[in-house]
PDB file of C-alpha atoms in Angstrom:
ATOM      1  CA  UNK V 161     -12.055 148.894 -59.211  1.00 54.00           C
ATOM      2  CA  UNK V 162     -15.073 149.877 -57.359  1.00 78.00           C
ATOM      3  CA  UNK V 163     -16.404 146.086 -55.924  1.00 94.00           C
ATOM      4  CA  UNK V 164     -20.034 144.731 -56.897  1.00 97.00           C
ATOM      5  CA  UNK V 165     -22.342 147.278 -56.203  1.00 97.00           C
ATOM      6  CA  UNK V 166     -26.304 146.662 -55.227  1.00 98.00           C
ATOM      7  CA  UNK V 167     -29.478 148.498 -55.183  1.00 97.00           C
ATOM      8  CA  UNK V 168     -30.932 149.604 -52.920  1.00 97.00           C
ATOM      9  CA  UNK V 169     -29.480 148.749 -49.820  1.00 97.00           C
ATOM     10  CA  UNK V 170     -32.507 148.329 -47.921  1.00 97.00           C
ATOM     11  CA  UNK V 171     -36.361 147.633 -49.227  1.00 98.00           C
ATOM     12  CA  UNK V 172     -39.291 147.611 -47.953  1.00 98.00           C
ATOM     13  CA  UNK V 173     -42.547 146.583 -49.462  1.00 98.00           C
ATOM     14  CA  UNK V 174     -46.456 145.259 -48.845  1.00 97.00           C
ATOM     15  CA  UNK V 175     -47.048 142.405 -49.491  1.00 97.00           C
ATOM     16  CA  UNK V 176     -48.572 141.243 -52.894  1.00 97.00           C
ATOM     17  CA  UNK V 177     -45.932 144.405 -54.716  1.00 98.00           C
ATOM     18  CA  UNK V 178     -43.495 143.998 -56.753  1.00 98.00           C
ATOM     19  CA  UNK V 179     -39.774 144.844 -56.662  1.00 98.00           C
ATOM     20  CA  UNK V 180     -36.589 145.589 -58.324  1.00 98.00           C
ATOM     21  CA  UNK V 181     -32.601 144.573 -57.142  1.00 98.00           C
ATOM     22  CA  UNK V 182     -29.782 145.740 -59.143  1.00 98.00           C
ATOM     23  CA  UNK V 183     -26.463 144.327 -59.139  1.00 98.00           C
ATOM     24  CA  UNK V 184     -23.578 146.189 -61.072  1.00 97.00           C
ATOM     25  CA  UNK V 185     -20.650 143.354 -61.028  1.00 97.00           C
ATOM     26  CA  UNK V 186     -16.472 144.018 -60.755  1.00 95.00           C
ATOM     27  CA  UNK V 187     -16.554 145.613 -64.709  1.00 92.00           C
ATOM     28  CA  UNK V 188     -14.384 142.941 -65.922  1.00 88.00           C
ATOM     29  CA  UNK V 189     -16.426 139.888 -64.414  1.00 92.00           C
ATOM     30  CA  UNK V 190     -18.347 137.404 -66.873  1.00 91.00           C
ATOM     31  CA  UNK V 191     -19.864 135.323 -63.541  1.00 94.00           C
ATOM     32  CA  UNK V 192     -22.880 136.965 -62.068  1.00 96.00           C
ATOM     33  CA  UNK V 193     -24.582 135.320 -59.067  1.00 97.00           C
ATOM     34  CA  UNK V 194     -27.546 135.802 -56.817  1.00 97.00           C
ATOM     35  CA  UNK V 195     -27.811 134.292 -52.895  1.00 97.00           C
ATOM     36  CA  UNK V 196     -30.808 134.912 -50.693  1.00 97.00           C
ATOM     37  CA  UNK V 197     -29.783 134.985 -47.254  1.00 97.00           C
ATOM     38  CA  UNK V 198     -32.149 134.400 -44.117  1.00 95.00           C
ATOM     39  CA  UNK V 199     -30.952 135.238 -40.403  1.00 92.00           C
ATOM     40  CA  UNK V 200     -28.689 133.056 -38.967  1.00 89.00           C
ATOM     41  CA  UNK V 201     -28.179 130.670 -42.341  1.00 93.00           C
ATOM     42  CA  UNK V 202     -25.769 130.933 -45.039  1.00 95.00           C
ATOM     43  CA  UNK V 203     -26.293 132.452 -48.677  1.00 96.00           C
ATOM     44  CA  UNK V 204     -28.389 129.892 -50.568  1.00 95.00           C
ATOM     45  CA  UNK V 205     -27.975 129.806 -54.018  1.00 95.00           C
ATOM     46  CA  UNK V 206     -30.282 130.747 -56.303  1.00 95.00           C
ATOM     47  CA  UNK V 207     -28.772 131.301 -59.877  1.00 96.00           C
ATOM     48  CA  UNK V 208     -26.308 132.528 -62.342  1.00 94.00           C
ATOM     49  CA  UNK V 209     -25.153 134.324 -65.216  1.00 95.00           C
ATOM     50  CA  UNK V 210     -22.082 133.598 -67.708  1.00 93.00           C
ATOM     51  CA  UNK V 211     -22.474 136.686 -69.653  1.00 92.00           C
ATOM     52  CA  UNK V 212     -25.775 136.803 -70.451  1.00 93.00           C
ATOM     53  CA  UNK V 213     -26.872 133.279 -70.504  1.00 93.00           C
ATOM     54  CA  UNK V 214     -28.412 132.360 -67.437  1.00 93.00           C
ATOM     55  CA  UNK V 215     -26.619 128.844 -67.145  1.00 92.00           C
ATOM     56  CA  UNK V 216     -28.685 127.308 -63.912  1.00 90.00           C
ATOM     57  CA  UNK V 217     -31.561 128.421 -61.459  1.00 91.00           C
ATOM     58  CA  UNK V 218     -31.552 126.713 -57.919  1.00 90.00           C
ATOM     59  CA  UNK V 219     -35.851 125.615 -57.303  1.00 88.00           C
ATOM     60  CA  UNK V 220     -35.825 128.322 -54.752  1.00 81.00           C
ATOM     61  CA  UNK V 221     -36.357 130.589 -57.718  1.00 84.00           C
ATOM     62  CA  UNK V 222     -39.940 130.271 -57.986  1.00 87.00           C
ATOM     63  CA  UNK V 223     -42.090 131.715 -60.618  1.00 92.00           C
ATOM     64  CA  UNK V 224     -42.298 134.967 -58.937  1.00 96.00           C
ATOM     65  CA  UNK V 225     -38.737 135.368 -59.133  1.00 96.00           C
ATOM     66  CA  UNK V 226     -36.854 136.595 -62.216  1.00 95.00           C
ATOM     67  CA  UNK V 227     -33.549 137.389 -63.106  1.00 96.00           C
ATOM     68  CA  UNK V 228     -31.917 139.132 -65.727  1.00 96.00           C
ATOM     69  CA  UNK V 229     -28.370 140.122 -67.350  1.00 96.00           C
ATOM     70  CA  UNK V 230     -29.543 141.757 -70.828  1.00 91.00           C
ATOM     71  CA  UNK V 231     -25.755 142.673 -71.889  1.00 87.00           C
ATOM     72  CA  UNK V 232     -23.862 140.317 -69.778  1.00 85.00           C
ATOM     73  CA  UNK V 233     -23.272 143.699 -67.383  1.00 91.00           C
ATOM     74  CA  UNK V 234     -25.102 144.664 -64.653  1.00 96.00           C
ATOM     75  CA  UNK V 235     -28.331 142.116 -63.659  1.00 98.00           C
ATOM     76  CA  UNK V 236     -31.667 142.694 -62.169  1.00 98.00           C
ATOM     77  CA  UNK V 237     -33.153 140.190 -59.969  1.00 98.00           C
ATOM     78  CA  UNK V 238     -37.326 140.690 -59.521  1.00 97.00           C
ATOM     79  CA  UNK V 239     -40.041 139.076 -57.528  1.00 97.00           C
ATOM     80  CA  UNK V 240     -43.778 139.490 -58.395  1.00 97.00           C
ATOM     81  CA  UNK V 241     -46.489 139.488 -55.714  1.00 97.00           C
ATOM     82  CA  UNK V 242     -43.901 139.464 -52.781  1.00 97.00           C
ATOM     83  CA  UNK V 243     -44.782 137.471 -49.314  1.00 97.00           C
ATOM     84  CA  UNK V 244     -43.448 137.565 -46.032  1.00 96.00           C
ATOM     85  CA  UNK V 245     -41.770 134.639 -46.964  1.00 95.00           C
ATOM     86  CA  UNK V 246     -39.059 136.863 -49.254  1.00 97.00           C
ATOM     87  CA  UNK V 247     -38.360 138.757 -46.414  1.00 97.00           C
ATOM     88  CA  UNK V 248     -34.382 138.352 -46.659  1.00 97.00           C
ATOM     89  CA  UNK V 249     -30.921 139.324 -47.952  1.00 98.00           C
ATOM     90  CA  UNK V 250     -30.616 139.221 -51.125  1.00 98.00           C
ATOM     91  CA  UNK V 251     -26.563 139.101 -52.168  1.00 98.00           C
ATOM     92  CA  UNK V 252     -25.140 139.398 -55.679  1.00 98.00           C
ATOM     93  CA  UNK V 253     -22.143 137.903 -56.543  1.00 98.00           C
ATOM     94  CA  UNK V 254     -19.285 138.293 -59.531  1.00 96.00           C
ATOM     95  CA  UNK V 255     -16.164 136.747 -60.386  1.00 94.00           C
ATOM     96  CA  UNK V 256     -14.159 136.385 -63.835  1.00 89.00           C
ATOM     97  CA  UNK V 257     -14.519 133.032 -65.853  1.00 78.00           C
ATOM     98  CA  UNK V 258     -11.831 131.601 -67.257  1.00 67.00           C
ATOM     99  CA  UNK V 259      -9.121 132.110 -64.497  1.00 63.00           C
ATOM    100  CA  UNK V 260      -8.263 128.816 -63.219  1.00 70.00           C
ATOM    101  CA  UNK V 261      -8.133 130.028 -59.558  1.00 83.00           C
ATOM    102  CA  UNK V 262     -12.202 131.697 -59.323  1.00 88.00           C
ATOM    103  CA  UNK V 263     -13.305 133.894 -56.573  1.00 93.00           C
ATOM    104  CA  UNK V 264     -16.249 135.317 -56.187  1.00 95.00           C
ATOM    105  CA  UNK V 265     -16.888 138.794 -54.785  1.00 97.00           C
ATOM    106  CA  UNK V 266     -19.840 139.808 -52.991  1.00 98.00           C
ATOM    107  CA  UNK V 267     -21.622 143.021 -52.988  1.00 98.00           C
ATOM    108  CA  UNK V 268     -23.280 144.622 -49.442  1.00 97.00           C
ATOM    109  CA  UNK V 269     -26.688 142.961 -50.801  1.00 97.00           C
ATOM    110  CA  UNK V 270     -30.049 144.037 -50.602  1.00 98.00           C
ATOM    111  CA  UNK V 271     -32.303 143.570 -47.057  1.00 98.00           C
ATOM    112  CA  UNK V 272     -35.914 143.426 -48.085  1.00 98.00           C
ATOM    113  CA  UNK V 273     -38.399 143.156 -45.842  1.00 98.00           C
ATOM    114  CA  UNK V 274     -42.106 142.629 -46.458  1.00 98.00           C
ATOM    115  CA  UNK V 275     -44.911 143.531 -44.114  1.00 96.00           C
TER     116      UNK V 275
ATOM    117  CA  UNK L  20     -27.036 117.106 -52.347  1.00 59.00           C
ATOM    118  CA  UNK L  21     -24.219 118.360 -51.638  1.00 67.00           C
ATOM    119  CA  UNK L  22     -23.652 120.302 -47.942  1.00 79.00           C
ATOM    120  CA  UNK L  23     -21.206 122.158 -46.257  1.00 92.00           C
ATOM    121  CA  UNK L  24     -21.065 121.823 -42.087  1.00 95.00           C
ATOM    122  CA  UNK L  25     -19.211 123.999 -40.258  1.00 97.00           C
ATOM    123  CA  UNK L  26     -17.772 123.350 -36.601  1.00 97.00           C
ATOM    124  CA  UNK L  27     -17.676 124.855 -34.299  1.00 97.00           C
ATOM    125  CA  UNK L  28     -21.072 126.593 -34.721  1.00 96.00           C
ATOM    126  CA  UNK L  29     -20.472 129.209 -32.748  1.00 96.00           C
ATOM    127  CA  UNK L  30     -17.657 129.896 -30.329  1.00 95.00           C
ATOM    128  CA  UNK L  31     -16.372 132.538 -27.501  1.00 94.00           C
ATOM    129  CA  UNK L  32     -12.218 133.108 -27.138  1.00 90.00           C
ATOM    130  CA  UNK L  33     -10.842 135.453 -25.040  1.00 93.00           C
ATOM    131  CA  UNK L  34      -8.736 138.216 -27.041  1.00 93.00           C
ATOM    132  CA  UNK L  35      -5.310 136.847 -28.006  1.00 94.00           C
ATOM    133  CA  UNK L  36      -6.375 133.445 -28.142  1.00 95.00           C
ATOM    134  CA  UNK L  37      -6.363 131.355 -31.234  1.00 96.00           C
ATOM    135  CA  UNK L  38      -8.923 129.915 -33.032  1.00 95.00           C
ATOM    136  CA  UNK L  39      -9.760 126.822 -35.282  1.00 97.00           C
ATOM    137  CA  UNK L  40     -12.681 126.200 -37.125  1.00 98.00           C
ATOM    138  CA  UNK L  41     -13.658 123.533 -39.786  1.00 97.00           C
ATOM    139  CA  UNK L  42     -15.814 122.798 -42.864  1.00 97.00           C
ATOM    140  CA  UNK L  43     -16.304 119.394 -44.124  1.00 96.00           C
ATOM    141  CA  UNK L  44     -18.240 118.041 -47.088  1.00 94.00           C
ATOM    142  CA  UNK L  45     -20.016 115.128 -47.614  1.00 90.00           C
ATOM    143  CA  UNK L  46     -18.090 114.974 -51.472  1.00 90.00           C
ATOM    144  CA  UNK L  47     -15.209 116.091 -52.804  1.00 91.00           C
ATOM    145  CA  UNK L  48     -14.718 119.973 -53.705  1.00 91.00           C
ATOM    146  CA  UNK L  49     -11.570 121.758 -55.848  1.00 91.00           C
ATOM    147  CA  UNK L  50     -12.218 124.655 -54.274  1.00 93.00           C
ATOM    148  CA  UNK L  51     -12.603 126.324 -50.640  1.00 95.00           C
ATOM    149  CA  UNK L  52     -13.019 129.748 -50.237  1.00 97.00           C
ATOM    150  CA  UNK L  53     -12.860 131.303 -46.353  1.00 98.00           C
ATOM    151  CA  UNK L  54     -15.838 134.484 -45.740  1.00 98.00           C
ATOM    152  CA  UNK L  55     -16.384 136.758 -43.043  1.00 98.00           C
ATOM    153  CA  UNK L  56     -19.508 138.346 -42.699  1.00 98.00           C
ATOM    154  CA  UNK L  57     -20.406 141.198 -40.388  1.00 96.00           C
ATOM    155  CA  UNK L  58     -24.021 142.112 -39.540  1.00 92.00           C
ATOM    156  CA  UNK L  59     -25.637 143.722 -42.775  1.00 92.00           C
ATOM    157  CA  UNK L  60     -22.997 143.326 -44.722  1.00 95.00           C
ATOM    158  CA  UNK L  61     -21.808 140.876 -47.612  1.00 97.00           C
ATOM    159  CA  UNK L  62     -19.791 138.277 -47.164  1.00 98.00           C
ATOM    160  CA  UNK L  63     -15.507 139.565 -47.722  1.00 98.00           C
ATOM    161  CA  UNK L  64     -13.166 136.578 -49.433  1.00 97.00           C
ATOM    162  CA  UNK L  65     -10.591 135.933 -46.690  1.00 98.00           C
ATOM    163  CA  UNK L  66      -8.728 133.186 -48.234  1.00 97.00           C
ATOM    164  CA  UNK L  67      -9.227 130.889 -51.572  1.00 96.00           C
ATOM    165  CA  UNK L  68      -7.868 127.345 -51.661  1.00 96.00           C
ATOM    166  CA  UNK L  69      -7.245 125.382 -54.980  1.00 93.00           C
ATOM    167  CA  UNK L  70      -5.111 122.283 -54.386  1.00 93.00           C
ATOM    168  CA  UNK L  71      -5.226 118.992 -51.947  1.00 94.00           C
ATOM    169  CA  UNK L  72      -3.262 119.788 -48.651  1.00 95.00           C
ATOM    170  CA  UNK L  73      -2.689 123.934 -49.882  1.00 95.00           C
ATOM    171  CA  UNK L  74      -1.632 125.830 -46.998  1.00 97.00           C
ATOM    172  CA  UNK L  75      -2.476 129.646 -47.346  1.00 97.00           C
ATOM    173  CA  UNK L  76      -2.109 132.713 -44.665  1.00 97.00           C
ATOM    174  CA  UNK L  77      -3.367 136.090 -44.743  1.00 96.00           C
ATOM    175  CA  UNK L  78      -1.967 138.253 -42.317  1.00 97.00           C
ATOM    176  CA  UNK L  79      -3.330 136.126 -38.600  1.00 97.00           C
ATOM    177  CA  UNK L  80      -5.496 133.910 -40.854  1.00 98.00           C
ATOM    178  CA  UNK L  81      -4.297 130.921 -42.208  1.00 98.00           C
ATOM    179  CA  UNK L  82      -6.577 128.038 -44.251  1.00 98.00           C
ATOM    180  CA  UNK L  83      -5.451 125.039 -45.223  1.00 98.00           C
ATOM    181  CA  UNK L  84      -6.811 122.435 -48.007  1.00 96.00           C
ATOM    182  CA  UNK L  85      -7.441 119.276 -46.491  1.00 96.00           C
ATOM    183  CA  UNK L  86      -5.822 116.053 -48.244  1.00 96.00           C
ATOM    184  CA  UNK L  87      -8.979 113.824 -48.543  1.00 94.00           C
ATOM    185  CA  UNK L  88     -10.441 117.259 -50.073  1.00 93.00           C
ATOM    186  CA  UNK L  89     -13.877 116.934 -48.525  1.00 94.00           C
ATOM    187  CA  UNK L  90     -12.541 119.547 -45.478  1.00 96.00           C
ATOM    188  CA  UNK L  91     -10.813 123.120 -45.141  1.00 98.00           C
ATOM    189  CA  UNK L  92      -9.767 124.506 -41.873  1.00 98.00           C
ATOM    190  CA  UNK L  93      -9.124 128.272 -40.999  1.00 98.00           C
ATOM    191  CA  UNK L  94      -7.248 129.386 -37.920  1.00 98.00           C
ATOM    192  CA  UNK L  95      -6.599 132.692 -36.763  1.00 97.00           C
ATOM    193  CA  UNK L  96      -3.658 133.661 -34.289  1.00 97.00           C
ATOM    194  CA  UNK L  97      -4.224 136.110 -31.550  1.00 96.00           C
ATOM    195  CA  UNK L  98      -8.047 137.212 -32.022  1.00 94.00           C
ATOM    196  CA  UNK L  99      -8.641 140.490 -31.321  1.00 93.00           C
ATOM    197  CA  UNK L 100     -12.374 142.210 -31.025  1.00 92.00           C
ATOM    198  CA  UNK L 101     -12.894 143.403 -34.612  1.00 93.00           C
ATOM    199  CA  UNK L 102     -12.397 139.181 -35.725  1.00 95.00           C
ATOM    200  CA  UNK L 103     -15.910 139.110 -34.014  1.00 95.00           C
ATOM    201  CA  UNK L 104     -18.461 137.731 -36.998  1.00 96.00           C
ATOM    202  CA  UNK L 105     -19.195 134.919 -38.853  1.00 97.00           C
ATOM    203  CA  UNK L 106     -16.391 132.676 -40.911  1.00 98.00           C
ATOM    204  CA  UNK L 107     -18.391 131.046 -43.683  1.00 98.00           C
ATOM    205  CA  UNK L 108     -16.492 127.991 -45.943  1.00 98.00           C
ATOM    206  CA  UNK L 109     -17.714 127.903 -49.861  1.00 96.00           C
ATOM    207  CA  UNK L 110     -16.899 125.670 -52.473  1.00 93.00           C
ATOM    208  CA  UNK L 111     -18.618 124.731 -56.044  1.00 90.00           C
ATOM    209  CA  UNK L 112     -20.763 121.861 -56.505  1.00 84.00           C
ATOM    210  CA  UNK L 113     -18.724 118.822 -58.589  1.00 77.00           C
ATOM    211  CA  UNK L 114     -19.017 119.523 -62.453  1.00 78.00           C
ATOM    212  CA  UNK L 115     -20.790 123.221 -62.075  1.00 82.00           C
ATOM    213  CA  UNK L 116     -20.411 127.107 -61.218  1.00 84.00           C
ATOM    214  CA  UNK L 117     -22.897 126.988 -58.412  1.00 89.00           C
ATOM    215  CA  UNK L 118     -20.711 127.496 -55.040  1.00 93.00           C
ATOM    216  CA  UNK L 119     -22.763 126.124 -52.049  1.00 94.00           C
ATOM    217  CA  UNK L 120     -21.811 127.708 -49.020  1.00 96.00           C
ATOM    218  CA  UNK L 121     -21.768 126.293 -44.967  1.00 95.00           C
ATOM    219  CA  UNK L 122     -23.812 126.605 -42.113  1.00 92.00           C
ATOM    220  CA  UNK L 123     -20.919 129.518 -40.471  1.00 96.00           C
ATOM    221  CA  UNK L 124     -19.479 129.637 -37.488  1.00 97.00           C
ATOM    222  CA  UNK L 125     -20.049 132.932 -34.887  1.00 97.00           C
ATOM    223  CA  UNK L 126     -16.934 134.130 -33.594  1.00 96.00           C
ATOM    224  CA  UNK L 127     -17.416 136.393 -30.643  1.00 93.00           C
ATOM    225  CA  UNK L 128     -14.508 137.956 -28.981  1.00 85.00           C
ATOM    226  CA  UNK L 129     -14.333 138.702 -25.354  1.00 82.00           C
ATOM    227  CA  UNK L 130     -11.844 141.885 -24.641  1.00 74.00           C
TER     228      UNK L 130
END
């Protein structure tokens, strides 16, 4: 069991790019998450996967921002003409549906910072 | 909607001491689950909670369920310098998967 991996650890970008996370969940997880994480707050949600379905998107996810999960596996979370504004953590999340007792384990996340 | 506060929001204890910190909700939750955090890291799952007045310990960490279920509480016994971070409380929001987490509480450990 090698945890929820992300990647890459650290990105930086101009603004108006685009970019790329990766999450790779725990391999038997179902639950995918994504937080975006500014300094000094906690995570704030921003949406999920059961399997593949994307079951709920928090309205931080703007229109920029788009997430994936093609085979219920590993997910990609993008943003489109990035601001200074995205300049955060972003933390993927996994846990296994069905269990009565849920956890959910975080990966190291992603620190993206826009100039 | 639903929030999370945690108390104290940030404390100092001298090494050996014991701490207490709180969450509370503004609703009811099913579920807490305790995180630290270090600097650049992801939050690590210290302790999950599932039942009304559930006491749970992990090694010098123990979190219990509180009975109206709108708070959690995690202590730790004897703090020593590696406890420094942040303690973060997380629960899901009534009828959904979408866990909402608190406003943390900075530990800092004086040696």
């Amino acid at each position: 069991d090698t945890g929820v991996s992300q990647n890459p650890r650290h990105k930086i970008t101009k603004r108006g790019q685009n970019v790329t996370f990766r999450c790779d969940p725990i391999s038997e997880h179902n639950r995918l998450y994504w937080y975006r994480q500014t300094l000094g707050q906690g995570p704030e949600f921003l949406t999920y996967f059961q399997n593949e379905a994307q079951l709920e998107k928090s309205r931080l996810l703007s229109d920029r921002f788009s997430a994936e999960r093609p085979k219920g596996s590993f997910s990609t979370l993008e943003i489109q003409r990035t601001e200074q504004g995205d300049s955060a953590m972003y933390l993927c999340a996994s846990s296994l549906m069905g269990q009565i007792n849920e956890k959910l384990f975080f990966g190291s996340g992603t620190q993206l910072s826009v100039l | 909607g639903q929030q999370l506060n945690q108390s104290p929001q940030s404390m100092f204890i001298q090494e050996g001491e014991d701490v207490s910190m709180n969450c509370t909700s503004s609703s009811i939750f099913n579920t807490w689950l305790w995180y630290k955090q270090d600097p650049g890291e992801g939050p690590v799952l210290l302790i999950a909670l599932y039942k009304a007045g559930e006491l749970t310990s992990n090694g010098r960490l123990t979190a219990q369920f509180g009975i109206t279920r709108k708070d959690s509480f995690l202590n730790i016994s004897a703090s020593i310098p590696s406890d420094v971070g942040i303690y973060f409380c997380a629960g899901p929001t009534s009828g959904t998967y979408k866990y909402i987490f608190g406003t943390g509480t900075r530990l800092k450990v004086l040696a």
